[in-house]
Coordinates of C-alpha atoms in Angstrom, one line a residue:
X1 CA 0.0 0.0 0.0
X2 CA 1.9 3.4 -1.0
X3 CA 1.4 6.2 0.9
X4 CA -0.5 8.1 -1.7
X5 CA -3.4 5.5 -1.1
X6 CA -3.2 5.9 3.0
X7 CA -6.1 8.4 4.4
X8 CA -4.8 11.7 5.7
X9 CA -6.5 12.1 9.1
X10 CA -6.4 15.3 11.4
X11 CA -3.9 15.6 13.7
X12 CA -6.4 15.2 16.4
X13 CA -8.0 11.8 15.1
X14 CA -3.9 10.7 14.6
X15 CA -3.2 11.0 17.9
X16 CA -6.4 9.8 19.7
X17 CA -5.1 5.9 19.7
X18 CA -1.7 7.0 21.1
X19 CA -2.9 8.7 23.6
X20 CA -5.6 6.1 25.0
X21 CA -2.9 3.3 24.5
X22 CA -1.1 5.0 26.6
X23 CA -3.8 5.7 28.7
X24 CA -3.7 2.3 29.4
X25 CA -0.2 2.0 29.8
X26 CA -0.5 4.4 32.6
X27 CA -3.3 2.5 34.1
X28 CA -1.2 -0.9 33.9
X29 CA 1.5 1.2 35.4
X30 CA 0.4 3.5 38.4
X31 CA -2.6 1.5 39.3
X32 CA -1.6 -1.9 38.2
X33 CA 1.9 -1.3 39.7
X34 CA 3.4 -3.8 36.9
X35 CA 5.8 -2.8 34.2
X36 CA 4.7 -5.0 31.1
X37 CA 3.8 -3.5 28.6
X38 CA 2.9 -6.6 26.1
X39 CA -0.9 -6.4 27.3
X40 CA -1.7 -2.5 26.5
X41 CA 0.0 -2.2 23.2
X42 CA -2.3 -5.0 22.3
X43 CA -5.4 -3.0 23.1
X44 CA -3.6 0.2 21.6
X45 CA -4.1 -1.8 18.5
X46 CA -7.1 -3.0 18.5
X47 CA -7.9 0.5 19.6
X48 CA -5.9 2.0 16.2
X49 CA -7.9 -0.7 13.8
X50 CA -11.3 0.5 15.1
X51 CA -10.2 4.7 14.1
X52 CA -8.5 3.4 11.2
X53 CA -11.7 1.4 10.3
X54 CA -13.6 4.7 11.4
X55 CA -11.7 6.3 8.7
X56 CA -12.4 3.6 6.0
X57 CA -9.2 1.5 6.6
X58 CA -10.1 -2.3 5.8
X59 CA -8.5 -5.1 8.1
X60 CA -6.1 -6.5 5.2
X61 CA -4.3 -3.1 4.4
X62 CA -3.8 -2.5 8.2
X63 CA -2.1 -6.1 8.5
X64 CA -0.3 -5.6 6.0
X65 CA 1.1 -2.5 7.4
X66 CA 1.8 -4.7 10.6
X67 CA 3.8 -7.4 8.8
X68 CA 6.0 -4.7 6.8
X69 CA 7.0 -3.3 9.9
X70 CA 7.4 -6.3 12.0
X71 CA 9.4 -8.3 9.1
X72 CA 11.8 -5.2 9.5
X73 CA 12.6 -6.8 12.7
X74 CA 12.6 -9.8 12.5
X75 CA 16.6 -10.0 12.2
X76 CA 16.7 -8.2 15.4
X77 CA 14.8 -11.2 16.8
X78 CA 17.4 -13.3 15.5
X79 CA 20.4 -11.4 17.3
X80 CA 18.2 -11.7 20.6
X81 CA 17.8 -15.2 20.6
X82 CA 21.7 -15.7 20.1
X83 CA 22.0 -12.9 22.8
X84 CA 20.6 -15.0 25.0
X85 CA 22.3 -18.0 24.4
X86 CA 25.7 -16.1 24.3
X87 CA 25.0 -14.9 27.9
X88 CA 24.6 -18.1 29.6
X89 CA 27.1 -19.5 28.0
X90 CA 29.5 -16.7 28.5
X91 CA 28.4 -17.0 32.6
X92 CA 29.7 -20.9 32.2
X93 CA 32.9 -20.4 30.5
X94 CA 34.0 -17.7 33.2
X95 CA 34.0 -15.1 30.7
X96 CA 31.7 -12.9 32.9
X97 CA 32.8 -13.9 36.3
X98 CA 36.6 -13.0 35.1
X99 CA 35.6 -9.8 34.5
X100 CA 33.7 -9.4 37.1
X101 CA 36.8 -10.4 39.6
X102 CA 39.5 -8.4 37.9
X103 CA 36.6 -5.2 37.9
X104 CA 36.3 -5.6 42.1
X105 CA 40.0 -6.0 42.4
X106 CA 40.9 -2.2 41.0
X107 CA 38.5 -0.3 43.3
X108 CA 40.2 2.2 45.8
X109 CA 38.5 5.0 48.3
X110 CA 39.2 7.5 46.1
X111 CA 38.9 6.3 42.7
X112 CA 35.7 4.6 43.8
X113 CA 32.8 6.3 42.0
X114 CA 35.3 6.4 38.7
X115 CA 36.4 2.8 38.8
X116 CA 32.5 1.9 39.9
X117 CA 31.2 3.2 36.8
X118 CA 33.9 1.7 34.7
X119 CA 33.2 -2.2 36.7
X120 CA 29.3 -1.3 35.8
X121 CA 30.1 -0.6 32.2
X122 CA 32.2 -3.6 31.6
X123 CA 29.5 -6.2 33.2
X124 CA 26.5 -4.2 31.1
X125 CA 28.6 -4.6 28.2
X126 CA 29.7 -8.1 28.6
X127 CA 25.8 -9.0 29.5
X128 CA 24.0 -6.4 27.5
X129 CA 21.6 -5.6 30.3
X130 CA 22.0 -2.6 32.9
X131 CA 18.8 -4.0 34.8
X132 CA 20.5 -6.7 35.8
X133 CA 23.9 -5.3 36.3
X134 CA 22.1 -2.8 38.8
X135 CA 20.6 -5.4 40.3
X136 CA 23.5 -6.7 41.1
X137 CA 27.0 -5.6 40.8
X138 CA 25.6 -1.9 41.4
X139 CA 23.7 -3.7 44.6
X140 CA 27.1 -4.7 45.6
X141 CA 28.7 -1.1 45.2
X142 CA 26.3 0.9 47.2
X143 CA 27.6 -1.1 50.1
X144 CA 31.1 -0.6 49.4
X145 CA 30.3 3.3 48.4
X146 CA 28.4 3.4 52.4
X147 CA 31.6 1.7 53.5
X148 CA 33.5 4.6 52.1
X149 CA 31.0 7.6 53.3
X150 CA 30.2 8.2 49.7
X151 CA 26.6 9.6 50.0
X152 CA 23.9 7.1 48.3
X153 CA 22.9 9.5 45.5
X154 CA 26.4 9.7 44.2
X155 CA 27.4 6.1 44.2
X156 CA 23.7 5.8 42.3
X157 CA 24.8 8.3 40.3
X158 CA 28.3 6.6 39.0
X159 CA 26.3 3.3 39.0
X160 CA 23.4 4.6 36.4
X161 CA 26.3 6.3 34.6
X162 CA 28.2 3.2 33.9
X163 CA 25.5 0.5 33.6
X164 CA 23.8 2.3 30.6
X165 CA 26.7 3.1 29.1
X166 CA 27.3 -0.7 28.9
X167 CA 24.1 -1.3 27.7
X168 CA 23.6 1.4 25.0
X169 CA 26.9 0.2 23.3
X170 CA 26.8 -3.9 23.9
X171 CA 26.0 -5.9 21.1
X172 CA 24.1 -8.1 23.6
X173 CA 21.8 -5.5 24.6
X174 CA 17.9 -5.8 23.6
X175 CA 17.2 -2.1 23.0
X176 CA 21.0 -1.4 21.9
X177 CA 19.5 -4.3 19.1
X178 CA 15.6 -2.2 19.0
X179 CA 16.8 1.0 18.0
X180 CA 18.4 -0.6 14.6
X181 CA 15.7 -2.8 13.9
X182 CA 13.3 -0.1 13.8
X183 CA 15.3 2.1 12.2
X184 CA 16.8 -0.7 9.2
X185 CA 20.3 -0.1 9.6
X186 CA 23.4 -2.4 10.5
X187 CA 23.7 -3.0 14.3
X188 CA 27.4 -2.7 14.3
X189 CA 26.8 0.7 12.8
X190 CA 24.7 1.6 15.1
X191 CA 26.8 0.8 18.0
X192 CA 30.0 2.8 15.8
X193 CA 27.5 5.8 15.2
X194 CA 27.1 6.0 18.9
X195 CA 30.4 6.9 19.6
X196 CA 30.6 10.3 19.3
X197 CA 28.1 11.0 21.4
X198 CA 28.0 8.4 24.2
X199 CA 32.4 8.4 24.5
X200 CA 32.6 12.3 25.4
X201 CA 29.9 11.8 27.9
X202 CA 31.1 8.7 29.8
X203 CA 34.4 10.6 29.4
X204 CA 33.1 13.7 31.0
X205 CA 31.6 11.7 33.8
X206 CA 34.1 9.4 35.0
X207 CA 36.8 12.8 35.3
X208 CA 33.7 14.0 37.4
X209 CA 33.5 11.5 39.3
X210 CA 37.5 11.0 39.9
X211 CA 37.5 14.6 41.0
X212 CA 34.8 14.3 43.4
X213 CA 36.0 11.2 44.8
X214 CA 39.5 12.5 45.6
X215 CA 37.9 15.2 47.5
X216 CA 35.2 13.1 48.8
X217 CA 37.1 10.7 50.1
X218 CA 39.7 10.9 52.6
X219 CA 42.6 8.0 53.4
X220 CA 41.5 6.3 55.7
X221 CA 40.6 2.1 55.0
X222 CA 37.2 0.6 54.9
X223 CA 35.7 -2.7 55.1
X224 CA 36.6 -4.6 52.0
X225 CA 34.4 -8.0 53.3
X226 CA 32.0 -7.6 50.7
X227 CA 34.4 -7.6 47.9
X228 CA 36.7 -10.4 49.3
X229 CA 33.3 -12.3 49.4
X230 CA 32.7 -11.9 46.1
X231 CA 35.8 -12.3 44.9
X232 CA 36.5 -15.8 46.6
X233 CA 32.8 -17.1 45.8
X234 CA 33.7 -16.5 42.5
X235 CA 37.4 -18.4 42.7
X236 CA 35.6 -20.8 44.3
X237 CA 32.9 -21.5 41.8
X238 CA 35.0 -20.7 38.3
X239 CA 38.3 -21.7 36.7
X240 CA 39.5 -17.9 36.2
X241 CA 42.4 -16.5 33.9
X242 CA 43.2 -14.0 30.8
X243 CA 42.0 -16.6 28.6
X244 CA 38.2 -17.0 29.5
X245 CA 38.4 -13.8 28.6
X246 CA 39.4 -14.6 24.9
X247 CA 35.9 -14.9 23.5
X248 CA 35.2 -11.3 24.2
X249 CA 38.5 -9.9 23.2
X250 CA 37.3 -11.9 19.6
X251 CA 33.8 -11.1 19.5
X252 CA 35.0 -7.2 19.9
X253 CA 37.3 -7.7 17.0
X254 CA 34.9 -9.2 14.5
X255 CA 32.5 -6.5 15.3
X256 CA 35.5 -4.1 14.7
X257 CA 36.2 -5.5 11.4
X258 CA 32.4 -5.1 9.7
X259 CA 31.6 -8.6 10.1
X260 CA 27.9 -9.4 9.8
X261 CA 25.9 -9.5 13.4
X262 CA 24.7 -13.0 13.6
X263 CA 27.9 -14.7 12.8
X264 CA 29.5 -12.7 14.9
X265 CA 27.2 -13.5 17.8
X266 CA 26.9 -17.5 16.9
X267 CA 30.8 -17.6 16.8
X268 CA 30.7 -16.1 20.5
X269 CA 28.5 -18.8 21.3
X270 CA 30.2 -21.5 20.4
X271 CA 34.4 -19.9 21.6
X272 CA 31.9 -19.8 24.8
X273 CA 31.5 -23.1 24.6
X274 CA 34.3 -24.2 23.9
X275 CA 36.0 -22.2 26.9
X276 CA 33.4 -24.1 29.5
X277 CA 34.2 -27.3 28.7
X278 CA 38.2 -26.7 28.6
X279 CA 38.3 -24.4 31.6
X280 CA 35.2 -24.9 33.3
X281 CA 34.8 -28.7 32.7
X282 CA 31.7 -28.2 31.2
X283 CA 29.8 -31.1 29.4
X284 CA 28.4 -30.5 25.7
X285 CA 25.1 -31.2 27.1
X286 CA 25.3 -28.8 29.5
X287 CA 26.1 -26.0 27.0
X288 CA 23.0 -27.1 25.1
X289 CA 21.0 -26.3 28.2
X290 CA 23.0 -22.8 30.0
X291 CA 21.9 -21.6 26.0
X292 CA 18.8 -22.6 26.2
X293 CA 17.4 -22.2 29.8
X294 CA 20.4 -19.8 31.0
X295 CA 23.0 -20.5 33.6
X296 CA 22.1 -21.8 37.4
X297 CA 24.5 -21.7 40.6
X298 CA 24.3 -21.3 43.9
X299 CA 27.5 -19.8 45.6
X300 CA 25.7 -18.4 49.4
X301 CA 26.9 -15.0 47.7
X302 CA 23.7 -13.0 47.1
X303 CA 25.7 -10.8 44.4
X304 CA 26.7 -13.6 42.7
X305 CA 23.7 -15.8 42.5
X306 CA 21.7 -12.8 41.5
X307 CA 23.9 -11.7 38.5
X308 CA 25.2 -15.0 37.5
X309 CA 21.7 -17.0 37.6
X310 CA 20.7 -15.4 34.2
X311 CA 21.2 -15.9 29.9
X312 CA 19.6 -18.5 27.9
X313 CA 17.3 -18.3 25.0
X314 CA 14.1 -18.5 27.0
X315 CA 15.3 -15.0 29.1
X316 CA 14.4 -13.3 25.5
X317 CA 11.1 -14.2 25.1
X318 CA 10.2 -11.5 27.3
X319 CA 11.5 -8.6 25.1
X320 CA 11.4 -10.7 21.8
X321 CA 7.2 -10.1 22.3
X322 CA 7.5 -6.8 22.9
X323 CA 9.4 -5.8 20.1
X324 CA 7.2 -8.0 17.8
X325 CA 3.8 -6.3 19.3
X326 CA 5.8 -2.6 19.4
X327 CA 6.5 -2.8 15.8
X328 CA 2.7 -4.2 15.2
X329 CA 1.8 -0.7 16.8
X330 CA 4.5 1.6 14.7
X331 CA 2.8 -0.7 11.7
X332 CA -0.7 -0.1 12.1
X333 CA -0.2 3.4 13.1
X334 CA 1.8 3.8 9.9
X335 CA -0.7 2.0 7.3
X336 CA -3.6 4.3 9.1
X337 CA -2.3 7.3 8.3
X338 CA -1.8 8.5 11.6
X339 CA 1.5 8.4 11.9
X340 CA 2.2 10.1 8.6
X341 CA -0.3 13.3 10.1
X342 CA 2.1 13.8 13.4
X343 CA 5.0 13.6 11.2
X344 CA 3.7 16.3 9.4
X345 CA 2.3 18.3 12.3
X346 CA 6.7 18.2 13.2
X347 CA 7.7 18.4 9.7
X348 CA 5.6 21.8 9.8
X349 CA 7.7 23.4 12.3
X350 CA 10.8 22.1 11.4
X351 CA 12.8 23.7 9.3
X352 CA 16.8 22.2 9.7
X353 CA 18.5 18.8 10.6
X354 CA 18.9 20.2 13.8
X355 CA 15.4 20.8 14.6
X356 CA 14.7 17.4 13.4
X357 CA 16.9 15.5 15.6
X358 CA 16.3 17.4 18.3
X359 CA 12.5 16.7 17.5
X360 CA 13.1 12.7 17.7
X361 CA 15.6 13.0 20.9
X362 CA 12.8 14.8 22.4
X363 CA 9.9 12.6 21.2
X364 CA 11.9 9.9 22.5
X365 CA 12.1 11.3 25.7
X366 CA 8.5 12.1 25.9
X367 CA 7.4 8.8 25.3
X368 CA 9.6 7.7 28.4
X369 CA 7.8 10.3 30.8
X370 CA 4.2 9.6 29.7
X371 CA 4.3 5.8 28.9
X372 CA 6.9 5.3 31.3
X373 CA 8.7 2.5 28.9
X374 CA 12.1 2.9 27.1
X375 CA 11.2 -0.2 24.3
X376 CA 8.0 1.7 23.3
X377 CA 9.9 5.3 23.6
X378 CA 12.4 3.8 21.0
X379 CA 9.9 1.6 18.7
X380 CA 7.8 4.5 18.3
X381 CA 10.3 7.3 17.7
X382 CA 12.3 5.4 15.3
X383 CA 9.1 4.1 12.9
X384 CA 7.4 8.1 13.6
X385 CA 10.6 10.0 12.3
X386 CA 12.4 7.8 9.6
X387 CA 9.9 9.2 6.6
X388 CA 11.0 12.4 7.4
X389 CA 15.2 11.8 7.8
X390 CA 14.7 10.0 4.4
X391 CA 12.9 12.7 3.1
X392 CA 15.8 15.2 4.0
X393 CA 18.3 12.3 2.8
X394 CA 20.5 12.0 6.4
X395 CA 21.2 8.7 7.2
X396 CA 19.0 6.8 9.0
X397 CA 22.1 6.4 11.7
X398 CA 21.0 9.6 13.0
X399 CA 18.2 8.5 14.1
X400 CA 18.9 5.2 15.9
X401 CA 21.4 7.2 17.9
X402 CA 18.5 10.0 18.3
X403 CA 16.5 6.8 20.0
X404 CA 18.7 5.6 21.8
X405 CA 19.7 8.6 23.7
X406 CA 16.1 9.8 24.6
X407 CA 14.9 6.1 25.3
X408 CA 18.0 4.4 26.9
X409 CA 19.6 6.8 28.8
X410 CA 16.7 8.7 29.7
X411 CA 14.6 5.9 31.0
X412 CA 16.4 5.3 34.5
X413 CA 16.1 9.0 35.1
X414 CA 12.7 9.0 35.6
X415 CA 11.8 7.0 38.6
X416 CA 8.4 5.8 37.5
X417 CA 9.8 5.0 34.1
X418 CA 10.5 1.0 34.4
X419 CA 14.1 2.0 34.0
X420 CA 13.9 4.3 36.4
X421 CA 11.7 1.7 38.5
X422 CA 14.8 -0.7 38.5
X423 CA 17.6 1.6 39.6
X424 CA 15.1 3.1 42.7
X425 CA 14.2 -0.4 43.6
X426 CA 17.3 -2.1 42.9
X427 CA 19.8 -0.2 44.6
X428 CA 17.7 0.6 47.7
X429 CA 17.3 4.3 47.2
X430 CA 14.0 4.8 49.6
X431 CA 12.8 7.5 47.2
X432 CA 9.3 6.3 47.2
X433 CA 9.1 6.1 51.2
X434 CA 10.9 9.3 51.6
X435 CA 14.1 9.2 51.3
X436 CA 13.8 11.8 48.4
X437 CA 17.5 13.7 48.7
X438 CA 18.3 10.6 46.6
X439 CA 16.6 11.4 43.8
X440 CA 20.2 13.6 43.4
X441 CA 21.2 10.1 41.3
X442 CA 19.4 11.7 38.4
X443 CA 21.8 15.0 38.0
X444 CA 24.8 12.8 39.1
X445 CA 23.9 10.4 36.0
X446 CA 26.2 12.3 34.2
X447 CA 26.7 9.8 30.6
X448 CA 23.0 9.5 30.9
X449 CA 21.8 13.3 30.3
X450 CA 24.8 14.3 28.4
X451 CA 24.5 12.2 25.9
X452 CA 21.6 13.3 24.3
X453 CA 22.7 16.8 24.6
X454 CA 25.7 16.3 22.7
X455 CA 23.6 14.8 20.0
X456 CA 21.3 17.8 20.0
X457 CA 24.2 20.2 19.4
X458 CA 25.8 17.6 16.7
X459 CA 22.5 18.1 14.8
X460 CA 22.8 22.0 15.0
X461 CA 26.4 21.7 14.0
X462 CA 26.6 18.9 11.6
X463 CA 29.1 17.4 13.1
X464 CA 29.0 13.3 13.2
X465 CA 25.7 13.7 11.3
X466 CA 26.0 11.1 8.3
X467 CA 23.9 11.7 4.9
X468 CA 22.3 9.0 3.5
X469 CA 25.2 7.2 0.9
X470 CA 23.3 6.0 -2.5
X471 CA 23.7 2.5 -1.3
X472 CA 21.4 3.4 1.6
X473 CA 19.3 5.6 -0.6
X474 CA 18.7 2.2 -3.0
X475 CA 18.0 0.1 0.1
X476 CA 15.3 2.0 1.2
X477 CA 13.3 2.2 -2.2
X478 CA 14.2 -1.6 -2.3
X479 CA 12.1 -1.9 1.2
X480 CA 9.3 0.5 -0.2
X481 CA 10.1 2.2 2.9
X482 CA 8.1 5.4 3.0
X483 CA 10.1 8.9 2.0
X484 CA 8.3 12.2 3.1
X485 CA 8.7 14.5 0.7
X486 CA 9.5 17.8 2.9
X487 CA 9.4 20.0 0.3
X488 CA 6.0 19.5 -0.8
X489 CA 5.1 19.4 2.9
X490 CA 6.2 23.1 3.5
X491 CA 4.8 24.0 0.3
X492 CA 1.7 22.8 1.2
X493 CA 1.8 24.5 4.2
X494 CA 2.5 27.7 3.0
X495 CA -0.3 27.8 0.7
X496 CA -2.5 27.2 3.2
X497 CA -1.5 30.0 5.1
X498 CA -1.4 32.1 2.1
X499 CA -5.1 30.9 1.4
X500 CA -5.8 31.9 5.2
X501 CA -4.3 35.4 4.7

């Protein structure tokens, strides 16, 4: 169906379904007090068929506009499954666990909030998941940061900082895997393209965070049980050298070289494998089974259990359904028309690249605040925006990095947000029983808000703003993905408001 065929609804009609979908995403979240958001989008489309019927829609066009989108994604789904599978394999060989041990090892007093961003960057990258490495590892350093007299909101702060970091540039994560699938383009791309945004922030943050810790901090020792507990549960329970590490170091270098995703990811897999059952005296069978159903172990170490006890095929299915039923949403919304009318309400009032990608940063972030969801913040910015970046031929890098920063990193800066949720919860903040001076994590979260706003003034400037190359120019019309033409947008507009005059 081409988009000259689609209805042209008003802006109000457009966004009526968005707005009582997330109606009832608020519902499931601040009544419901559950963070799944599988069950509303469901009823947001059932709720965009019945306006799109209103309209004259029929059912066939709208699923078709469904399975467009979704079979944009579908290699995303791909990736996910082997992300989980390399993650519980990965635990097994003593990949993660060696990190995990030489990370602990380097902390000091005063390089503490520095070297505790760093540890929470490494695990988030090597699991691709900042919930759980927040859960966990940043559990473990809010002890060690109390130990120290490090106030709670800063070692929240350096925590957030590093653990979304991880996950906004690991291969392994599920929304670091989102943003491209919605958007079409290469995920190693993506994760390069992110660079010049998300490097100068982390950089900025971690000299932050060594300044304030040398000051913060003064010589005196403090109780290192909680470390040395960690640290021997984990000698105890893993063969540990330089060379469990080896599947990483290789996985890193294929992705440096341009090699294509999914290999990339199976051959991780299986150098995991292979490092289990030579190190870790792991059976084949067993393999079969940590990549399936994830990794089990039970050490008596809290941190350990909690971190380690995760990976496996099955831990996808959870974010695998979202992203399929997220991109049924963008697609219905899209063959309705009403996607294509607050496009144009934007396209209206912008006039540059820079208003544009500050436009999708923003819309990104909105999404976050009101629907309290980073998956649906990035699934629906990326599918709303990329008529109009095609239209104005940039490359649709720009806006999976646009995504990214306003869903991502935003999302555990708002506390009802179900990133947000996590890091509150997770690290024993208080903030919903009072303990409100902690909400001082969410200015400390340095990588997290500077991001984007380095990617705002990159769009004003130009700077590390790709155009589209011809190859990615023929790979759209190959899709039949839809191009805005802006032009005839403004011009439309302006004889409107001539006709007005």
């Amino acid at each position: 169906m081409t988009s000259a065929k689609k209805p042209r609804p008003s802006l109000a009609l457009a966004l009526l379904p968005i707005l009582l979908t997330f109606l009832v995403l608020g519902t499931q979240l601040f009544i419901f007090d559950t963070f799944t958001p599988h069950v509303p989008l469901v009823i947001g489309i059932a709720i965009t068929a019945v306006v799109g019927r209103y309209m004259g829609c029929i059912w066939e066009d709208m699923q078709e506009g469904m399975l467009h989108v979704v079979s944009v994604g579908l290699p995303a789904v791909g990736i996910l499954i082997l992300v989980g599978m390399i993650t519980g394999v990965w635990i097994s060989s003593g990949t993660v666990p060696t990190l995990i041990y030489y990370g602990l090892d380097v902390l000091s007093p005063q390089v503490f909030l520095a070297a505790a961003a760093l540890l929470c960057a490494v695990v988030s990258v090597s699991l691709g998941t900042s919930w759980g490495t927040v859960g966990t590892v940043g559990l473990a350093l809010m002890g060690i940061g109390a130990g120290f007299g490090i106030p709670a909101y800063w070692t929240a702060g350096a925590v957030v900082s590093g653990a979304f970091f991880g996950d906004k540039v690991s291969p392994l994560s599920d929304t670091t895997n989102l943003a491209p699938a919605v958007t079409g383009v290469n995920l190693f791309d993506h994760i390069r393209n992110l660079m010049p945004t998300t490097l100068p922030a982390m950089l900025i943050a971690l000299a932050i965070y060594t300044v304030v810790g040398f000051n913060m901090v003064g010589d005196e020792g403090a109780s290192f049980a909680r470390i040395a507990a960690i640290n021997t549960g984990l000698v105890d329970s893993f063969t540990l050298s330089l060379w469990t590490v080896l599947p990483v170091v290789l996985v890193i270098g294929f992705a440096v070289a341009r090699m294509p995703a999914m290999p990339v990811l199976f051959t991780g897999v299986v150098l995991g494998g292979l490092t289990a059952v030579l190190f870790q005296g792991a059976s084949v069978k067993e393999i079969f089974t940590y990549a399936f159903s994830g990794y089990e172990i039970a050490t008596g170490v809290s941190e350990i259990d909690g971190l380690l006890n995760s990976g496996g095929i099955q831990s996808m299915t959870w974010v695998i359904t979202l992203l399929l039923i997220a991109l049924s949403f963008g697609g219905i919304l899209e063959s309705t028309g009403c996607m294509r009318a607050i496009i144009e309400s934007v396209v209206k009032r912008t006039r540059s690249f820079g208003a544009l990608q500050t436009s999708a940063i923003s819309s990104s972030i909105a999404t976050n605040v009101v629907a309290g969801d980073p998956y649906l913040s990035i699934a629906l910015t990326g599918r709303m925006f990329g008529p109009v970046y095609r239209g104005m031929k940039y490359s649709m890098l720009n806006l999976s990095r646009a995504t990214e920063e306003g869903g991502t990193l935003v999302s555990p800066l708002i506390p009802w947000n179900a990133g947000g949720a996590v890091v509150v919860t997770s690290l024993g903040l208080g903030i919903y029983s009072g303990n409100t001076e902690n909400l001082l994590y969410i200015p400390l979260a340095f990588a997290c808000w500077l991001s984007p706003l380095i990617g705002i003034i990159y769009g004003w400037t130009g700077w590390f703003s790709p155009r589209a190359s011809e190859e990615e120019q023929a790979r759209w019309a190959e899709q039949g993905e839809e191009i805005m033409d802006v032009e005839q947008v403004h011009s439309e507009m302006r004889s409107r408001v001539y006709r007005v005059n």
